[in-house]
GROMACS .gro file of C-alpha atoms in nm:
model
  246
    1GLY     CA    1  -1.915  -1.751   2.560
    2GLY     CA    2  -1.610  -1.555   2.445
    3GLN     CA    3  -1.362  -1.826   2.540
    4LEU     CA    4  -1.574  -2.093   2.368
    5ALA     CA    5  -1.580  -1.882   2.051
    6ILE     CA    6  -1.202  -1.838   2.060
    7LYS     CA    7  -1.149  -2.212   2.117
    8SER     CA    8  -1.384  -2.291   1.828
    9GLY     CA    9  -1.183  -2.062   1.601
   10ILE     CA   10  -0.855  -2.217   1.710
   11GLN     CA   11  -0.992  -2.568   1.650
   12ARG     CA   12  -1.113  -2.466   1.304
   13ALA     CA   13  -0.763  -2.346   1.223
   14LEU     CA   14  -0.614  -2.671   1.352
   15ASN     CA   15  -0.846  -2.874   1.130
   16SER     CA   16  -0.699  -2.724   0.810
   17LEU     CA   17  -0.377  -2.925   0.781
   18ALA     CA   18  -0.156  -3.018   0.485
   19THR     CA   19   0.113  -3.276   0.413
   20VAL     CA   20   0.451  -3.108   0.409
   21SER     CA   21   0.804  -3.222   0.328
   22VAL     CA   22   1.055  -3.057   0.561
   23ILE     CA   23   1.436  -3.034   0.572
   24VAL     CA   24   1.619  -2.847   0.847
   25ALA     CA   25   1.962  -2.715   0.755
   26SER     CA   26   2.184  -2.408   0.788
   27GLY     CA   27   1.954  -2.223   1.024
   28VAL     CA   28   1.649  -2.245   0.799
   29VAL     CA   29   1.348  -2.477   0.789
   30ILE     CA   30   1.288  -2.586   0.427
   31TRP     CA   31   0.936  -2.693   0.343
   32SER     CA   32   0.716  -2.805   0.058
   33THR     CA   33   0.337  -2.817   0.074
   34LEU     CA   34   0.187  -3.127  -0.088
   35GLY     CA   35  -0.179  -3.054  -0.015
   36ASN     CA   36  -0.393  -2.746   0.021
   37SER     CA   37  -0.669  -2.619   0.249
   38LYS     CA   38  -0.801  -2.287   0.374
   39ASN     CA   39  -0.550  -2.014   0.465
   40GLN     CA   40  -0.275  -2.244   0.348
   41LEU     CA   41   0.021  -2.193   0.124
   42PRO     CA   42   0.013  -2.308  -0.240
   43ALA     CA   43   0.194  -2.629  -0.329
   44THR     CA   44   0.556  -2.616  -0.442
   45GLU     CA   45   0.794  -2.879  -0.574
   46PRO     CA   46   0.986  -3.037  -0.282
   47PRO     CA   47   1.366  -3.015  -0.306
   48ARG     CA   48   1.514  -3.356  -0.388
   49THR     CA   49   1.855  -3.283  -0.243
   50MET     CA   50   1.995  -2.973  -0.081
   51PRO     CA   51   2.273  -2.913  -0.341
   52ALA     CA   52   2.018  -2.925  -0.624
   53ARG     CA   53   1.793  -2.668  -0.462
   54GLN     CA   54   1.772  -2.359  -0.682
   55GLU     CA   55   1.759  -2.011  -0.536
   56PRO     CA   56   1.458  -1.807  -0.648
   57ILE     CA   57   1.539  -1.511  -0.869
   58LEU     CA   58   1.440  -1.167  -0.746
   59PRO     CA   59   1.142  -1.049  -0.952
   60VAL     CA   60   1.198  -0.758  -1.187
   61GLU     CA   61   0.851  -0.621  -1.114
   62SER     CA   62   0.773  -0.466  -0.777
   63VAL     CA   63   0.544  -0.660  -0.542
   64SER     CA   64   0.241  -0.560  -0.338
   65VAL     CA   65   0.283  -0.521   0.037
   66ASP     CA   66  -0.090  -0.553   0.109
   67GLY     CA   67  -0.157  -0.778   0.408
   68ILE     CA   68   0.190  -0.736   0.560
   69ALA     CA   69   0.220  -0.621   0.922
   70PHE     CA   70   0.471  -0.333   0.939
   71MET     CA   71   0.645  -0.143   1.213
   72GLY     CA   72   0.836   0.181   1.164
   73GLN     CA   73   0.779   0.524   1.020
   74PRO     CA   74   0.561   0.519   0.705
   75THR     CA   75   0.799   0.776   0.554
   76ALA     CA   76   1.087   0.525   0.558
   77LYS     CA   77   1.127   0.384   0.207
   78SER     CA   78   1.382   0.111   0.286
   79VAL     CA   79   1.217  -0.216   0.393
   80MET     CA   80   1.319  -0.544   0.553
   81LEU     CA   81   1.073  -0.834   0.538
   82VAL     CA   82   1.095  -1.156   0.738
   83PHE     CA   83   0.900  -1.461   0.619
   84SER     CA   84   0.838  -1.645   0.942
   85ASP     CA   85   0.654  -1.913   1.142
   86PHE     CA   86   0.572  -1.879   1.512
   87GLN     CA   87   0.681  -2.239   1.585
   88CYS     CA   88   1.002  -2.225   1.380
   89PRO     CA   89   1.302  -2.238   1.619
   90PHE     CA   90   1.524  -2.031   1.389
   91CYS     CA   91   1.249  -1.771   1.355
   92ARG     CA   92   1.223  -1.756   1.732
   93LYS     CA   93   1.600  -1.709   1.759
   94PHE     CA   94   1.583  -1.414   1.522
   95ALA     CA   95   1.282  -1.263   1.700
   96LEU     CA   96   1.443  -1.285   2.043
   97THR     CA   97   1.810  -1.216   1.969
   98GLU     CA   98   1.869  -1.030   1.642
   99MET     CA   99   1.540  -0.850   1.580
  100PRO     CA  100   1.563  -0.622   1.887
  101SER     CA  101   1.889  -0.470   1.759
  102VAL     CA  102   1.741  -0.427   1.412
  103VAL     CA  103   1.444  -0.245   1.564
  104SER     CA  104   1.649  -0.022   1.795
  105SER     CA  105   1.916   0.067   1.538
  106TYR     CA  106   1.714   0.093   1.217
  107VAL     CA  107   1.338   0.098   1.282
  108ASP     CA  108   1.314   0.325   1.585
  109SER     CA  109   1.552   0.570   1.416
  110GLY     CA  110   1.311   0.598   1.123
  111ARG     CA  111   1.553   0.456   0.867
  112ILE     CA  112   1.368   0.138   0.769
  113GLN     CA  113   1.029  -0.027   0.795
  114PHE     CA  114   1.019  -0.387   0.916
  115GLY     CA  115   0.749  -0.626   0.793
  116PHE     CA  116   0.631  -0.975   0.891
  117VAL     CA  117   0.497  -1.229   0.639
  118HIS     CA  118   0.333  -1.550   0.766
  119VAL     CA  119   0.470  -1.885   0.643
  120PRO     CA  120   0.315  -2.146   0.875
  121ILE     CA  121   0.474  -2.490   0.827
  122GLU     CA  122   0.189  -2.704   0.948
  123LYS     CA  123   0.326  -3.057   0.919
  124ILE     CA  124   0.588  -3.012   1.190
  125HIS     CA  125   0.425  -2.704   1.346
  126PRO     CA  126   0.060  -2.801   1.398
  127LEU     CA  127  -0.013  -2.484   1.596
  128ALA     CA  128   0.136  -2.249   1.336
  129ILE     CA  129  -0.196  -2.165   1.169
  130PRO     CA  130  -0.388  -2.073   1.486
  131ALA     CA  131  -0.087  -1.870   1.603
  132ALA     CA  132  -0.077  -1.687   1.269
  133LYS     CA  133  -0.450  -1.621   1.294
  134ALA     CA  134  -0.409  -1.494   1.650
  135ALA     CA  135  -0.140  -1.250   1.538
  136ALA     CA  136  -0.342  -1.133   1.237
  137CYS     CA  137  -0.655  -1.089   1.452
  138SER     CA  138  -0.449  -0.890   1.703
  139GLY     CA  139  -0.329  -0.675   1.415
  140ARG     CA  140  -0.688  -0.576   1.343
  141GLN     CA  141  -0.687  -0.415   1.687
  142GLY     CA  142  -0.351  -0.248   1.627
  143LYS     CA  143  -0.160  -0.494   1.847
  144PHE     CA  144   0.011  -0.729   1.601
  145TRP     CA  145   0.359  -0.673   1.741
  146ARG     CA  146   0.253  -0.722   2.102
  147MET     CA  147   0.102  -1.059   2.008
  148HIS     CA  148   0.409  -1.135   1.793
  149ASP     CA  149   0.630  -1.089   2.098
  150PHE     CA  150   0.396  -1.291   2.321
  151LEU     CA  151   0.387  -1.586   2.078
  152PHE     CA  152   0.763  -1.601   2.023
  153ALA     CA  153   0.836  -1.563   2.395
  154ASP     CA  154   0.694  -1.913   2.453
  155SER     CA  155   0.661  -2.067   2.108
  156ASN     CA  156   0.672  -2.421   2.249
  157ASN     CA  157   0.343  -2.353   2.426
  158LEU     CA  158   0.090  -2.224   2.174
  159GLN     CA  159  -0.208  -2.434   2.277
  160GLN     CA  160  -0.556  -2.285   2.320
  161GLU     CA  161  -0.498  -2.190   2.683
  162SER     CA  162  -0.184  -1.994   2.588
  163LEU     CA  163  -0.364  -1.802   2.314
  164LEU     CA  164  -0.644  -1.720   2.557
  165ARG     CA  165  -0.384  -1.589   2.801
  166GLY     CA  166  -0.239  -1.385   2.516
  167VAL     CA  167  -0.575  -1.216   2.461
  168ARG     CA  168  -0.563  -1.097   2.821
  169GLU     CA  169  -0.196  -1.000   2.825
  170VAL     CA  170  -0.212  -0.812   2.495
  171GLU     CA  171  -0.531  -0.644   2.620
  172LEU     CA  172  -0.749  -0.731   2.324
  173SER     CA  173  -1.122  -0.698   2.288
  174ASN     CA  174  -1.240  -1.054   2.355
  175LYS     CA  175  -1.547  -1.008   2.135
  176GLU     CA  176  -1.356  -0.875   1.832
  177PHE     CA  177  -1.080  -1.135   1.866
  178SER     CA  178  -1.333  -1.420   1.893
  179ALA     CA  179  -1.521  -1.306   1.582
  180CYS     CA  180  -1.195  -1.279   1.387
  181MET     CA  181  -1.072  -1.626   1.493
  182LEU     CA  182  -1.403  -1.776   1.377
  183GLU     CA  183  -1.359  -1.643   1.022
  184THR     CA  184  -1.292  -1.927   0.779
  185ARG     CA  185  -1.037  -1.725   0.584
  186LEU     CA  186  -0.841  -1.417   0.678
  187PRO     CA  187  -0.758  -1.187   0.384
  188GLU     CA  188  -0.429  -1.096   0.553
  189LEU     CA  189  -0.313  -1.459   0.548
  190ASP     CA  190  -0.436  -1.514   0.193
  191LEU     CA  191  -0.237  -1.210   0.076
  192ASN     CA  192   0.070  -1.339   0.259
  193ALA     CA  193   0.028  -1.681   0.096
  194ALA     CA  194   0.008  -1.522  -0.248
  195LEU     CA  195   0.335  -1.335  -0.187
  196VAL     CA  196   0.503  -1.651  -0.059
  197ALA     CA  197   0.400  -1.830  -0.379
  198ARG     CA  198   0.506  -1.539  -0.599
  199LEU     CA  199   0.853  -1.529  -0.445
  200MET     CA  200   0.886  -1.909  -0.417
  201VAL     CA  201   0.977  -1.888  -0.049
  202THR     CA  202   1.051  -2.242   0.070
  203GLY     CA  203   1.202  -2.191   0.413
  204THR     CA  204   1.184  -1.992   0.733
  205PRO     CA  205   1.316  -1.751   0.820
  206THR     CA  206   1.368  -1.592   0.478
  207PHE     CA  207   1.453  -1.224   0.449
  208TYR     CA  208   1.397  -0.973   0.169
  209LEU     CA  209   1.530  -0.620   0.147
  210GLY     CA  210   1.381  -0.358  -0.082
  211ARG     CA  211   1.269  -0.004  -0.151
  212LEU     CA  212   0.914   0.127  -0.157
  213GLU     CA  213   0.826   0.298  -0.483
  214SER     CA  214   0.598   0.597  -0.531
  215ASP     CA  215   0.298   0.370  -0.593
  216GLY     CA  216   0.349   0.194  -0.259
  217ARG     CA  217   0.476  -0.130  -0.411
  218LEU     CA  218   0.807  -0.285  -0.306
  219ARG     CA  219   1.108  -0.325  -0.536
  220LEU     CA  220   1.312  -0.614  -0.402
  221ILE     CA  221   1.689  -0.576  -0.394
  222ASP     CA  222   1.827  -0.863  -0.185
  223ARG     CA  223   1.726  -1.200  -0.043
  224PHE     CA  224   1.884  -1.435   0.210
  225GLU     CA  225   1.778  -1.727   0.427
  226GLY     CA  226   1.835  -1.861   0.774
  227ALA     CA  227   1.957  -1.740   1.110
  228ARG     CA  228   2.224  -1.474   1.062
  229PRO     CA  229   2.432  -1.294   1.326
  230SER     CA  230   2.359  -0.930   1.399
  231SER     CA  231   2.679  -0.823   1.224
  232VAL     CA  232   2.560  -0.976   0.895
  233LEU     CA  233   2.217  -0.816   0.927
  234GLN     CA  234   2.379  -0.481   1.003
  235SER     CA  235   2.596  -0.509   0.693
  236LYS     CA  236   2.296  -0.597   0.478
  237LEU     CA  237   2.088  -0.308   0.610
  238ASP     CA  238   2.374  -0.059   0.583
  239GLY     CA  239   2.415  -0.166   0.221
  240LEU     CA  240   2.045  -0.116   0.157
  241LEU     CA  241   2.055   0.235   0.304
  242LYS     CA  242   2.374   0.322   0.116
  243GLU     CA  243   2.216   0.216  -0.215
  244ALA     CA  244   1.914   0.433  -0.136
  245GLN     CA  245   2.138   0.738  -0.111
  246GLN     CA  246   2.294   0.686  -0.452
   0.00000   0.00000   0.00000
């Protein structure tokens, strides 16, 4: 019964597909949604040519972090966000190669919080939505990051059987996970989609750096796209922390 419920939830997620225009360049997958469905990102204008693509401007107003999965000490006010897709190869590269050093050097030391925002690119990544739902449903049991690591470890194999194996390996409650996967919409993913639209994020991975304000909202300071070496990420984070001290 539990496995059938999980499979039904995965199939429901697979049925909500959109038409997407995609360009892969410079370590980032650029996308544009041309149709909408449940738990899906709002439509944006597709870039005609790469040189003409305009960079979004950082908003003056702070943004809500509701719905974002965070790791790190809640007292840390400096924040790094990654806008990511579990089937995106550049996102996987970051998760497996650069993210561990970010976590060990900056998150575990209590200096920054690290957050994950879902940007599933369904046209070329048909399993992105069920993977995002699986991660969000794991988060409801306090195990988002364990599922995050499981999904990225074998992101070329995210079929139903793999997600079912993930439930066992991450040690989730089968009943709670099944009920979550059967939900038509997940508020966490809707909140992520709203932030993606607000910031006009059009590629994965995209990174934002910022500072949490007293009201819990995030003031964004920097933005960059694509796979970056650890040295660049270290420089960016050191700059964020230095600015916080001024």
